Amino acid sequence: MYKRLGSLVSYSYVHNSKLLTQKHFRFIHSEIEPTMSTTSGLVIPCKAAIAWEAGKPLVIEQVEVAPPQAMEVRIKIKYTSLCHTDLYFWEAKGQNPLFPRIFGHEAAGVVESVGEGVSDLQVGDHVLPVFTGECGDCRHCKSEESNMCDLLRINTDRGVMLNDGKSRFSISGTPINHFLGTSTFSEYTVIHSGCLAKISPLAPLDKVCILSCGISTGLGATLNVAKPKKGSTVAVFGLGAVGLAAAEGARIAGASRIIGIDLNPKRYEEAKKFGVTEFVNPKDHDRPVQEVIAEMTNGGVDRSIECTGNINAMISAFECVHDGWGVAVLVGVPNKDAVFMTKPIIVLNERTLKGTFFGNYKPRTDLPSVVDMYMNKKLEVEKFITHRVPFSDINKAFEYMLKGEGLRCIISMEE
Ligand code: NAD
Ligand code: ZN
């Protein structure tokens, strides 16, 4: 079958699908597609959702996507979803504005072509893009304790590729900025190979796309950083997808009490599905929520995980852990001018404050195993997916998040 791709023609393979199962089909398709692609090395015109101005609806228009350069990969995005970090930078309230820009960083796709020097990814591989990368060579990548790669760690202010300091996206010659090195709100995007995790070709991309950021972040914040012991008490601040993934981690770790804290009372019903046993709304109390939690738990929780991005919640999350052993983990992305203030005596009394990016998972090394946790039914991903929209309705995903409705909205690029 011939398929038109802008002004280019490419082949795609057609199976006699009656003879094959869906899984076989997906697997064979991913192997066969590569040799038939004719777009390699060419500019691809395709649709992308452009943010021209802060807080204004995205506009879907044709962009030109340049071929990948050295150590870069061009991928065809199949599904993407919206994470709060996209929303913050799109609103640009308290963040550096950089427009026009193509947002999006939580996604799944298929490799279309690879640049010079890329040896571990091939055309047709199924991949998850990640906002922070793993070069494999720096001190951080070589350390067992860190995922803060020197070369590819998250950079929210950069709108260009590292290789030449230029964008791979343009509209009539005007460059469009990248976001987090991923820009997944585009049918095709160019990403550094160190920011792509190769995953099982059997994993359903319309589900595992949410493991590319939010869910792995929350899960890892609990399992890799807070590390609650079996039977312990865990507080989770913010019951969006990231916080509920942190609660999921607490449930997997065997926590006996999981206390959910959110300003939005609608979150509680949903949170019960994730093992949250108690709910506290700071608005219902006329004293700091850390005092309420300390009273509920005979002095404080064993672990707390903050997933709101709100500075007051960060301080409460730290101050509500028990002295002697309590550990608080910050996950939310704060306003760039926010300052964390607490009394040093609260730290001195043997409380620990930690922070994490991407749940301390090394993207390329560890993410495939998070996908396998889903494939082996240890991790439930479906319960995070509350909405689905076609790419043409991408602004609806923003509306749902602004209204605090649902958890994750999957945006399907092919509808
Ligand atoms: P979300 O908007 O779906 O959920 C955030 C929740 O926090 C909401 O339910 C909101 O009502 C609640 N909230 C806000 N202020 C609060 C307060 N003061 N007290 C209690 N609850 C409050 O967002 P999400 O997609 O789940 O992301 C959560 C945070 O994690 C965001 O800040 C996002 O930018 C950040 N994030 C960080 C990383 C990382 O690697 N560190 C990765 C992904 C996302
Ligand atoms: Zn590195």
GROMACS .gro file of C-alpha atoms and ligand atoms in nm:
model
  460
    1MET     CA    1   0.000   0.000   0.000
    2TYR     CA    2   0.124   0.353  -0.074
    3LYS     CA    3   0.067   0.617   0.189
    4ARG     CA    4   0.106   0.989   0.122
    5LEU     CA    5   0.319   1.169   0.380
    6GLY     CA    6   0.303   1.537   0.295
    7SER     CA    7   0.482   1.563  -0.037
    8LEU     CA    8   0.670   1.238   0.019
    9VAL     CA    9   0.568   0.884  -0.054
   10SER     CA   10   0.642   0.598   0.180
   11TYR     CA   11   0.545   0.234   0.196
   12SER     CA   12   0.378   0.066   0.481
   13TYR     CA   13   0.337  -0.308   0.507
   14VAL     CA   14   0.000  -0.475   0.480
   15HIS     CA   15  -0.054  -0.815   0.643
   16ASN     CA   16  -0.312  -1.072   0.585
   17SER     CA   17  -0.416  -0.997   0.941
   18LYS     CA   18  -0.666  -1.285   0.948
   19LEU     CA   19  -0.376  -1.525   0.976
   20LEU     CA   20  -0.204  -1.335   1.255
   21THR     CA   21  -0.286  -1.228   1.606
   22GLN     CA   22  -0.280  -0.859   1.694
   23LYS     CA   23   0.042  -0.906   1.890
   24HIS     CA   24   0.218  -1.080   1.605
   25PHE     CA   25   0.102  -0.813   1.370
   26ARG     CA   26   0.246  -0.536   1.583
   27PHE     CA   27   0.577  -0.715   1.619
   28ILE     CA   28   0.619  -0.798   1.252
   29HIS     CA   29   0.506  -0.451   1.149
   30SER     CA   30   0.776  -0.291   1.362
   31GLU     CA   31   1.039  -0.511   1.202
   32ILE     CA   32   0.931  -0.464   0.846
   33GLU     CA   33   0.854  -0.093   0.838
   34PRO     CA   34   1.222   0.013   0.856
   35THR     CA   35   1.352  -0.113   0.526
   36MET     CA   36   1.058   0.041   0.345
   37SER     CA   37   1.074   0.396   0.481
   38THR     CA   38   1.184   0.648   0.223
   39THR     CA   39   1.168   0.954   0.446
   40SER     CA   40   1.512   0.904   0.601
   41GLY     CA   41   1.738   1.206   0.544
   42LEU     CA   42   1.451   1.421   0.416
   43VAL     CA   43   1.253   1.701   0.576
   44ILE     CA   44   0.909   1.569   0.682
   45PRO     CA   45   0.612   1.805   0.663
   46CYS     CA   46   0.357   1.704   0.926
   47LYS     CA   47   0.105   1.837   1.177
   48ALA     CA   48   0.212   1.981   1.511
   49ALA     CA   49   0.029   2.172   1.786
   50ILE     CA   50   0.199   2.509   1.814
   51ALA     CA   51   0.189   2.725   2.127
   52TRP     CA   52   0.232   3.074   1.980
   53GLU     CA   53   0.168   3.260   2.306
   54ALA     CA   54   0.148   3.184   2.676
   55GLY     CA   55  -0.190   3.051   2.785
   56LYS     CA   56  -0.348   3.070   2.435
   57PRO     CA   57  -0.500   2.758   2.276
   58LEU     CA   58  -0.255   2.551   2.071
   59VAL     CA   59  -0.292   2.576   1.693
   60ILE     CA   60  -0.248   2.267   1.478
   61GLU     CA   61  -0.050   2.352   1.169
   62GLN     CA   62   0.200   2.209   0.928
   63VAL     CA   63   0.561   2.215   1.044
   64GLU     CA   64   0.871   2.093   0.870
   65VAL     CA   65   1.076   1.849   1.073
   66ALA     CA   66   1.443   1.830   0.975
   67PRO     CA   67   1.625   1.495   0.972
   68PRO     CA   68   1.809   1.386   1.287
   69GLN     CA   69   2.174   1.495   1.323
   70ALA     CA   70   2.455   1.309   1.502
   71MET     CA   71   2.327   1.110   1.802
   72GLU     CA   72   1.968   1.219   1.731
   73VAL     CA   73   1.665   1.013   1.635
   74ARG     CA   74   1.349   1.115   1.453
   75ILE     CA   75   1.041   0.939   1.581
   76LYS     CA   76   0.679   0.915   1.477
   77ILE     CA   77   0.469   0.990   1.782
   78LYS     CA   78   0.175   0.750   1.816
   79TYR     CA   79   0.028   0.867   2.146
   80THR     CA   80   0.109   1.152   2.380
   81SER     CA   81  -0.050   1.276   2.700
   82LEU     CA   82  -0.052   1.598   2.895
   83CYS     CA   83   0.144   1.639   3.219
   84HIS     CA   84   0.125   1.935   3.454
   85THR     CA   85   0.478   2.040   3.356
   86ASP     CA   86   0.353   2.115   3.001
   87LEU     CA   87   0.073   2.322   3.146
   88TYR     CA   88   0.309   2.525   3.371
   89PHE     CA   89   0.538   2.620   3.086
   90TRP     CA   90   0.247   2.689   2.852
   91GLU     CA   91   0.092   2.922   3.113
   92ALA     CA   92   0.442   3.066   3.175
   93LYS     CA   93   0.329   3.213   3.506
   94GLY     CA   94   0.648   3.225   3.707
   95GLN     CA   95   0.837   3.031   3.437
   96ASN     CA   96   1.058   3.173   3.163
   97PRO     CA   97   0.836   3.224   2.858
   98LEU     CA   98   0.974   3.077   2.535
   99PHE     CA   99   0.743   3.092   2.234
  100PRO     CA  100   0.654   2.975   1.974
  101ARG     CA  101   0.707   2.629   2.113
  102ILE     CA  102   0.594   2.270   2.067
  103PHE     CA  103   0.515   2.125   2.408
  104GLY     CA  104   0.467   1.761   2.509
  105HIS     CA  105   0.701   1.515   2.678
  106GLU     CA  106   0.488   1.218   2.788
  107ALA     CA  107   0.453   0.994   2.484
  108ALA     CA  108   0.527   0.677   2.291
  109GLY     CA  109   0.642   0.641   1.934
  110VAL     CA  110   0.829   0.447   1.670
  111VAL     CA  111   1.174   0.529   1.532
  112GLU     CA  112   1.151   0.670   1.177
  113SER     CA  113   1.522   0.735   1.119
  114VAL     CA  114   1.845   0.767   1.315
  115GLY     CA  115   2.132   1.012   1.287
  116GLU     CA  116   2.502   0.943   1.261
  117GLY     CA  117   2.653   0.753   1.552
  118VAL     CA  118   2.327   0.608   1.686
  119SER     CA  119   2.396   0.238   1.727
  120ASP     CA  120   2.151   0.121   1.992
  121LEU     CA  121   1.827   0.220   1.817
  122GLN     CA  122   1.695   0.114   1.479
  123VAL     CA  123   1.416   0.220   1.250
  124GLY     CA  124   1.092   0.059   1.374
  125ASP     CA  125   1.197   0.033   1.742
  126HIS     CA  126   0.925   0.125   1.990
  127VAL     CA  127   1.044   0.400   2.222
  128LEU     CA  128   0.938   0.623   2.509
  129PRO     CA  129   1.086   0.975   2.504
  130VAL     CA  130   1.205   1.107   2.840
  131PHE     CA  131   1.252   1.471   2.947
  132THR     CA  132   1.583   1.385   3.110
  133GLY     CA  133   1.843   1.167   2.944
  134GLU     CA  134   2.123   0.919   2.997
  135CYS     CA  135   2.442   0.973   2.798
  136GLY     CA  136   2.602   0.669   2.962
  137ASP     CA  137   2.944   0.832   2.993
  138CYS     CA  138   2.929   1.106   3.256
  139ARG     CA  139   2.988   1.074   3.632
  140HIS     CA  140   2.615   1.074   3.700
  141CYS     CA  141   2.541   0.805   3.445
  142LYS     CA  142   2.824   0.595   3.589
  143SER     CA  143   2.699   0.646   3.946
  144GLU     CA  144   2.444   0.398   4.075
  145GLU     CA  145   2.283   0.674   4.281
  146SER     CA  146   2.207   0.940   4.022
  147ASN     CA  147   2.003   0.990   3.707
  148MET     CA  148   2.109   1.357   3.670
  149CYS     CA  149   2.310   1.309   3.349
  150ASP     CA  150   2.556   1.597   3.293
  151LEU     CA  151   2.484   1.615   2.922
  152LEU     CA  152   2.111   1.545   2.901
  153ARG     CA  153   1.956   1.640   3.234
  154ILE     CA  154   1.629   1.832   3.218
  155ASN     CA  155   1.664   2.184   3.083
  156THR     CA  156   1.336   2.373   3.071
  157ASP     CA  157   1.483   2.689   2.919
  158ARG     CA  158   1.647   2.533   2.613
  159GLY     CA  159   1.441   2.542   2.294
  160VAL     CA  160   1.706   2.401   2.061
  161MET     CA  161   1.899   2.078   2.004
  162LEU     CA  162   2.237   2.032   2.172
  163ASN     CA  163   2.426   1.935   1.859
  164ASP     CA  164   2.411   2.267   1.672
  165GLY     CA  165   2.207   2.494   1.901
  166LYS     CA  166   1.925   2.502   1.643
  167SER     CA  167   1.567   2.381   1.624
  168ARG     CA  168   1.463   2.090   1.400
  169PHE     CA  169   1.113   2.243   1.362
  170SER     CA  170   1.020   2.529   1.133
  171ILE     CA  171   0.719   2.690   0.973
  172SER     CA  172   0.797   2.874   0.648
  173GLY     CA  173   1.155   2.917   0.767
  174THR     CA  174   1.063   3.042   1.120
  175PRO     CA  175   1.218   2.814   1.383
  176ILE     CA  176   0.982   2.676   1.647
  177ASN     CA  177   1.127   2.601   1.991
  178HIS     CA  178   1.159   2.251   2.133
  179PHE     CA  179   1.041   2.171   2.487
  180LEU     CA  180   1.237   1.944   2.725
  181GLY     CA  181   1.416   1.797   2.424
  182THR     CA  182   1.104   1.597   2.338
  183SER     CA  183   0.824   1.815   2.184
  184THR     CA  184   0.581   1.529   2.144
  185PHE     CA  185   0.279   1.737   2.036
  186SER     CA  186   0.395   1.678   1.679
  187GLU     CA  187   0.343   1.383   1.444
  188TYR     CA  188   0.722   1.365   1.404
  189THR     CA  189   0.986   1.496   1.643
  190VAL     CA  190   1.364   1.482   1.680
  191ILE     CA  191   1.509   1.367   2.012
  192HIS     CA  192   1.861   1.296   2.142
  193SER     CA  193   1.911   0.919   2.142
  194GLY     CA  194   2.004   0.937   2.512
  195CYS     CA  195   1.649   1.054   2.590
  196LEU     CA  196   1.479   0.752   2.432
  197ALA     CA  197   1.407   0.425   2.611
  198LYS     CA  198   1.364   0.125   2.383
  199ILE     CA  199   1.074  -0.086   2.508
  200SER     CA  200   0.914  -0.420   2.430
  201PRO     CA  201   0.743  -0.411   2.088
  202LEU     CA  202   0.451  -0.595   2.250
  203ALA     CA  203   0.368  -0.315   2.497
  204PRO     CA  204   0.051  -0.123   2.393
  205LEU     CA  205   0.172   0.229   2.315
  206ASP     CA  206  -0.167   0.387   2.392
  207LYS     CA  207  -0.121   0.283   2.755
  208VAL     CA  208   0.252   0.275   2.828
  209CYS     CA  209   0.295   0.628   2.689
  210ILE     CA  210   0.208   0.756   3.040
  211LEU     CA  211   0.510   0.569   3.181
  212SER     CA  212   0.734   0.811   2.992
  213CYS     CA  213   0.695   1.075   3.266
  214GLY     CA  214   0.428   1.110   3.535
  215ILE     CA  215   0.359   0.755   3.645
  216SER     CA  216   0.723   0.645   3.655
  217THR     CA  217   0.808   0.967   3.840
  218GLY     CA  218   0.558   0.907   4.120
  219LEU     CA  219   0.624   0.535   4.138
  220GLY     CA  220   1.001   0.583   4.153
  221ALA     CA  221   0.973   0.868   4.406
  222THR     CA  222   0.825   0.615   4.647
  223LEU     CA  223   1.003   0.292   4.552
  224ASN     CA  224   1.349   0.434   4.474
  225VAL     CA  225   1.373   0.745   4.693
  226ALA     CA  226   1.130   0.742   4.990
  227LYS     CA  227   1.161   0.361   5.023
  228PRO     CA  228   0.888   0.308   5.286
  229LYS     CA  229   0.915  -0.009   5.492
  230LYS     CA  230   0.632  -0.261   5.501
  231GLY     CA  231   0.363  -0.146   5.745
  232SER     CA  232   0.473   0.219   5.745
  233THR     CA  233   0.261   0.533   5.716
  234VAL     CA  234   0.296   0.741   5.399
  235ALA     CA  235   0.153   1.086   5.318
  236VAL     CA  236   0.107   1.187   4.955
  237PHE     CA  237   0.056   1.557   4.879
  238GLY     CA  238  -0.128   1.616   4.550
  239LEU     CA  239  -0.348   1.338   4.413
  240GLY     CA  240  -0.298   1.399   4.042
  241ALA     CA  241  -0.147   1.123   3.830
  242VAL     CA  242   0.201   1.170   3.978
  243GLY     CA  243   0.076   1.161   4.339
  244LEU     CA  244  -0.146   0.862   4.274
  245ALA     CA  245   0.150   0.682   4.117
  246ALA     CA  246   0.340   0.761   4.438
  247ALA     CA  247   0.046   0.609   4.632
  248GLU     CA  248   0.059   0.306   4.400
  249GLY     CA  249   0.428   0.273   4.495
  250ALA     CA  250   0.335   0.290   4.865
  251ARG     CA  251   0.073   0.019   4.814
  252ILE     CA  252   0.327  -0.201   4.631
  253ALA     CA  253   0.577  -0.140   4.917
  254GLY     CA  254   0.316  -0.260   5.169
  255ALA     CA  255   0.240   0.068   5.352
  256SER     CA  256  -0.033   0.024   5.613
  257ARG     CA  257  -0.173   0.379   5.593
  258ILE     CA  258  -0.162   0.607   5.289
  259ILE     CA  259  -0.284   0.958   5.367
  260GLY     CA  260  -0.378   1.165   5.062
  261ILE     CA  261  -0.370   1.545   5.084
  262ASP     CA  262  -0.532   1.758   4.815
  263LEU     CA  263  -0.718   2.088   4.790
  264ASN     CA  264  -0.959   1.934   4.541
  265PRO     CA  265  -1.219   1.713   4.720
  266LYS     CA  266  -1.308   1.547   4.387
  267ARG     CA  267  -0.975   1.366   4.404
  268TYR     CA  268  -1.065   1.144   4.698
  269GLU     CA  269  -1.302   0.899   4.526
  270GLU     CA  270  -1.044   0.835   4.254
  271ALA     CA  271  -0.766   0.808   4.512
  272LYS     CA  272  -0.938   0.518   4.688
  273LYS     CA  273  -0.871   0.303   4.380
  274PHE     CA  274  -0.501   0.364   4.438
  275GLY     CA  275  -0.495   0.244   4.796
  276VAL     CA  276  -0.527   0.587   4.965
  277THR     CA  277  -0.683   0.510   5.304
  278GLU     CA  278  -0.744   0.861   5.444
  279PHE     CA  279  -0.796   1.203   5.294
  280VAL     CA  280  -0.707   1.547   5.430
  281ASN     CA  281  -0.810   1.871   5.262
  282PRO     CA  282  -0.596   2.158   5.398
  283LYS     CA  283  -0.891   2.392   5.330
  284ASP     CA  284  -1.097   2.210   5.595
  285HIS     CA  285  -0.858   2.314   5.873
  286ASP     CA  286  -0.762   2.647   6.024
  287ARG     CA  287  -0.413   2.532   6.122
  288PRO     CA  288  -0.123   2.405   5.910
  289VAL     CA  289  -0.192   2.065   5.758
  290GLN     CA  290   0.137   1.930   5.897
  291GLU     CA  291  -0.007   1.973   6.247
  292VAL     CA  292  -0.324   1.786   6.147
  293ILE     CA  293  -0.116   1.499   6.007
  294ALA     CA  294   0.115   1.487   6.310
  295GLU     CA  295  -0.192   1.451   6.532
  296MET     CA  296  -0.342   1.176   6.314
  297THR     CA  297  -0.018   0.977   6.319
  298ASN     CA  298   0.115   1.017   6.672
  299GLY     CA  299   0.394   1.257   6.579
  300GLY     CA  300   0.425   1.233   6.203
  301VAL     CA  301   0.434   1.001   5.903
  302ASP     CA  302   0.729   0.776   5.823
  303ARG     CA  303   0.750   0.900   5.465
  304SER     CA  304   0.590   1.181   5.267
  305ILE     CA  305   0.593   1.250   4.894
  306GLU     CA  306   0.503   1.594   4.759
  307CYS     CA  307   0.351   1.593   4.409
  308THR     CA  308   0.185   1.937   4.378
  309GLY     CA  309   0.451   2.190   4.273
  310ASN     CA  310   0.312   2.423   4.542
  311ILE     CA  311   0.574   2.564   4.780
  312ASN     CA  312   0.346   2.553   5.086
  313ALA     CA  313   0.268   2.190   5.021
  314MET     CA  314   0.642   2.123   4.994
  315ILE     CA  315   0.705   2.276   5.336
  316SER     CA  316   0.408   2.089   5.489
  317ALA     CA  317   0.529   1.764   5.331
  318PHE     CA  318   0.865   1.807   5.501
  319GLU     CA  319   0.736   1.921   5.836
  320CYS     CA  320   0.481   1.637   5.865
  321VAL     CA  321   0.739   1.356   5.878
  322HIS     CA  322   0.827   1.198   6.211
  323ASP     CA  323   1.145   1.310   6.385
  324GLY     CA  324   1.421   1.053   6.414
  325TRP     CA  325   1.355   0.875   6.085
  326GLY     CA  326   1.105   1.064   5.867
  327VAL     CA  327   1.192   1.118   5.500
  328ALA     CA  328   1.015   1.366   5.271
  329VAL     CA  329   1.058   1.360   4.893
  330LEU     CA  330   0.984   1.661   4.670
  331VAL     CA  331   0.859   1.580   4.320
  332GLY     CA  332   0.649   1.882   4.215
  333VAL     CA  333   0.808   2.147   3.993
  334PRO     CA  334   0.790   2.481   4.180
  335ASN     CA  335   0.757   2.835   4.055
  336LYS     CA  336   1.113   2.940   3.963
  337ASP     CA  337   1.128   3.208   4.237
  338ALA     CA  338   0.983   2.993   4.515
  339VAL     CA  339   1.195   2.967   4.831
  340PHE     CA  340   1.176   2.671   5.069
  341MET     CA  341   1.172   2.793   5.431
  342THR     CA  342   1.171   2.583   5.743
  343LYS     CA  343   1.327   2.602   6.089
  344PRO     CA  344   1.670   2.429   6.097
  345ILE     CA  345   1.567   2.255   6.421
  346ILE     CA  346   1.309   2.059   6.221
  347VAL     CA  347   1.592   1.921   6.006
  348LEU     CA  348   1.823   1.872   6.303
  349ASN     CA  349   1.570   1.647   6.468
  350GLU     CA  350   1.674   1.379   6.219
  351ARG     CA  351   1.433   1.441   5.937
  352THR     CA  352   1.555   1.403   5.579
  353LEU     CA  353   1.450   1.608   5.277
  354LYS     CA  354   1.514   1.466   4.931
  355GLY     CA  355   1.418   1.560   4.578
  356THR     CA  356   1.384   1.355   4.266
  357PHE     CA  357   1.362   1.387   3.895
  358PHE     CA  358   1.187   1.107   3.715
  359GLY     CA  359   1.170   0.899   4.033
  360ASN     CA  360   1.547   0.845   4.015
  361TYR     CA  361   1.498   0.605   3.723
  362LYS     CA  362   1.777   0.612   3.466
  363PRO     CA  363   1.568   0.655   3.153
  364ARG     CA  364   1.736   0.416   2.911
  365THR     CA  365   1.849   0.157   3.166
  366ASP     CA  366   1.544   0.142   3.395
  367LEU     CA  367   1.235   0.245   3.199
  368PRO     CA  368   1.205  -0.080   2.999
  369SER     CA  369   1.169  -0.263   3.333
  370VAL     CA  370   0.888  -0.028   3.443
  371VAL     CA  371   0.709  -0.118   3.117
  372ASP     CA  372   0.769  -0.484   3.200
  373MET     CA  373   0.613  -0.428   3.547
  374TYR     CA  374   0.297  -0.329   3.360
  375MET     CA  375   0.324  -0.619   3.115
  376ASN     CA  376   0.367  -0.859   3.412
  377LYS     CA  377   0.057  -0.709   3.578
  378LYS     CA  378   0.241  -0.577   3.885
  379LEU     CA  379   0.161  -0.219   3.794
  380GLU     CA  380  -0.185  -0.107   3.685
  381VAL     CA  381  -0.171   0.164   3.422
  382GLU     CA  382  -0.529   0.168   3.291
  383LYS     CA  383  -0.673   0.329   3.605
  384PHE     CA  384  -0.468   0.643   3.537
  385ILE     CA  385  -0.625   0.693   3.193
  386THR     CA  386  -0.949   0.886   3.234
  387HIS     CA  387  -0.983   1.062   2.897
  388ARG     CA  388  -0.888   1.010   2.534
  389VAL     CA  389  -0.901   1.271   2.258
  390PRO     CA  390  -0.790   1.284   1.893
  391PHE     CA  391  -0.493   1.513   1.817
  392SER     CA  392  -0.732   1.768   1.662
  393ASP     CA  393  -0.889   1.813   2.010
  394ILE     CA  394  -0.562   1.856   2.201
  395ASN     CA  395  -0.688   2.176   2.368
  396LYS     CA  396  -0.954   1.967   2.546
  397ALA     CA  397  -0.675   1.787   2.732
  398PHE     CA  398  -0.562   2.127   2.864
  399GLU     CA  399  -0.919   2.210   2.968
  400TYR     CA  400  -0.954   1.884   3.163
  401MET     CA  401  -0.630   1.951   3.350
  402LEU     CA  402  -0.717   2.316   3.418
  403LYS     CA  403  -1.051   2.207   3.564
  404GLY     CA  404  -0.882   1.934   3.770
  405GLU     CA  405  -1.089   1.669   3.591
  406GLY     CA  406  -0.951   1.319   3.556
  407LEU     CA  407  -0.591   1.205   3.566
  408ARG     CA  408  -0.436   1.142   3.229
  409CYS     CA  409  -0.580   1.228   2.889
  410ILE     CA  410  -0.432   1.027   2.601
  411ILE     CA  411  -0.399   1.222   2.277
  412SER     CA  412  -0.408   0.997   1.974
  413MET     CA  413  -0.193   1.130   1.688
  414GLU     CA  414  -0.353   0.918   1.420
  415GLU     CA  415  -0.714   1.025   1.471
  416NAD     P1  416  -0.195   1.743   3.864
  416NAD     O1  417  -0.232   1.884   3.841
  416NAD     O2  418  -0.272   1.637   3.795
  416NAD     O3  419  -0.200   1.714   4.021
  416NAD     C1  420  -0.157   1.806   4.119
  416NAD     C2  421  -0.255   1.799   4.236
  416NAD     O4  422  -0.202   1.878   4.343
  416NAD     C3  423  -0.393   1.853   4.206
  416NAD     O5  424  -0.491   1.754   4.235
  416NAD     C4  425  -0.406   1.977   4.296
  416NAD     O6  426  -0.539   1.996   4.345
  416NAD     C5  427  -0.310   1.942   4.408
  416NAD     N1  428  -0.259   2.057   4.483
  416NAD     C6  429  -0.214   2.177   4.435
  416NAD     N2  430  -0.173   2.257   4.535
  416NAD     C7  431  -0.190   2.187   4.649
  416NAD     C8  432  -0.166   2.216   4.787
  416NAD     N3  433  -0.115   2.331   4.827
  416NAD     N4  434  -0.195   2.119   4.877
  416NAD     C9  435  -0.247   2.001   4.840
  416NAD     N5  436  -0.273   1.969   4.711
  416NAD    C10  437  -0.245   2.061   4.617
  416NAD     O7  438  -0.037   1.730   3.830
  416NAD     P2  439   0.053   1.600   3.801
  416NAD     O8  440   0.061   1.578   3.655
  416NAD     O9  441   0.011   1.490   3.891
  416NAD    O10  442   0.198   1.656   3.845
  416NAD    C11  443   0.225   1.687   3.981
  416NAD    C12  444   0.354   1.765   3.994
  416NAD    O11  445   0.467   1.684   3.959
  416NAD    C13  446   0.363   1.888   3.903
  416NAD    O12  447   0.424   1.992   3.976
  416NAD    C14  448   0.453   1.841   3.791
  416NAD    O13  449   0.514   1.951   3.727
  416NAD    C15  450   0.550   1.757   3.870
  416NAD     N6  451   0.633   1.661   3.796
  416NAD    C16  452   0.761   1.644   3.843
  416NAD    C17  453   0.842   1.551   3.783
  416NAD    C18  454   0.980   1.525   3.836
  416NAD    O14  455   1.055   1.451   3.774
  416NAD     N7  456   1.019   1.580   3.951
  416NAD    C19  457   0.795   1.478   3.674
  416NAD    C20  458   0.662   1.497   3.632
  416NAD    C21  459   0.582   1.589   3.694
  417ZN      ZN  460   2.529   1.125   3.143
   0.00000   0.00000   0.00000
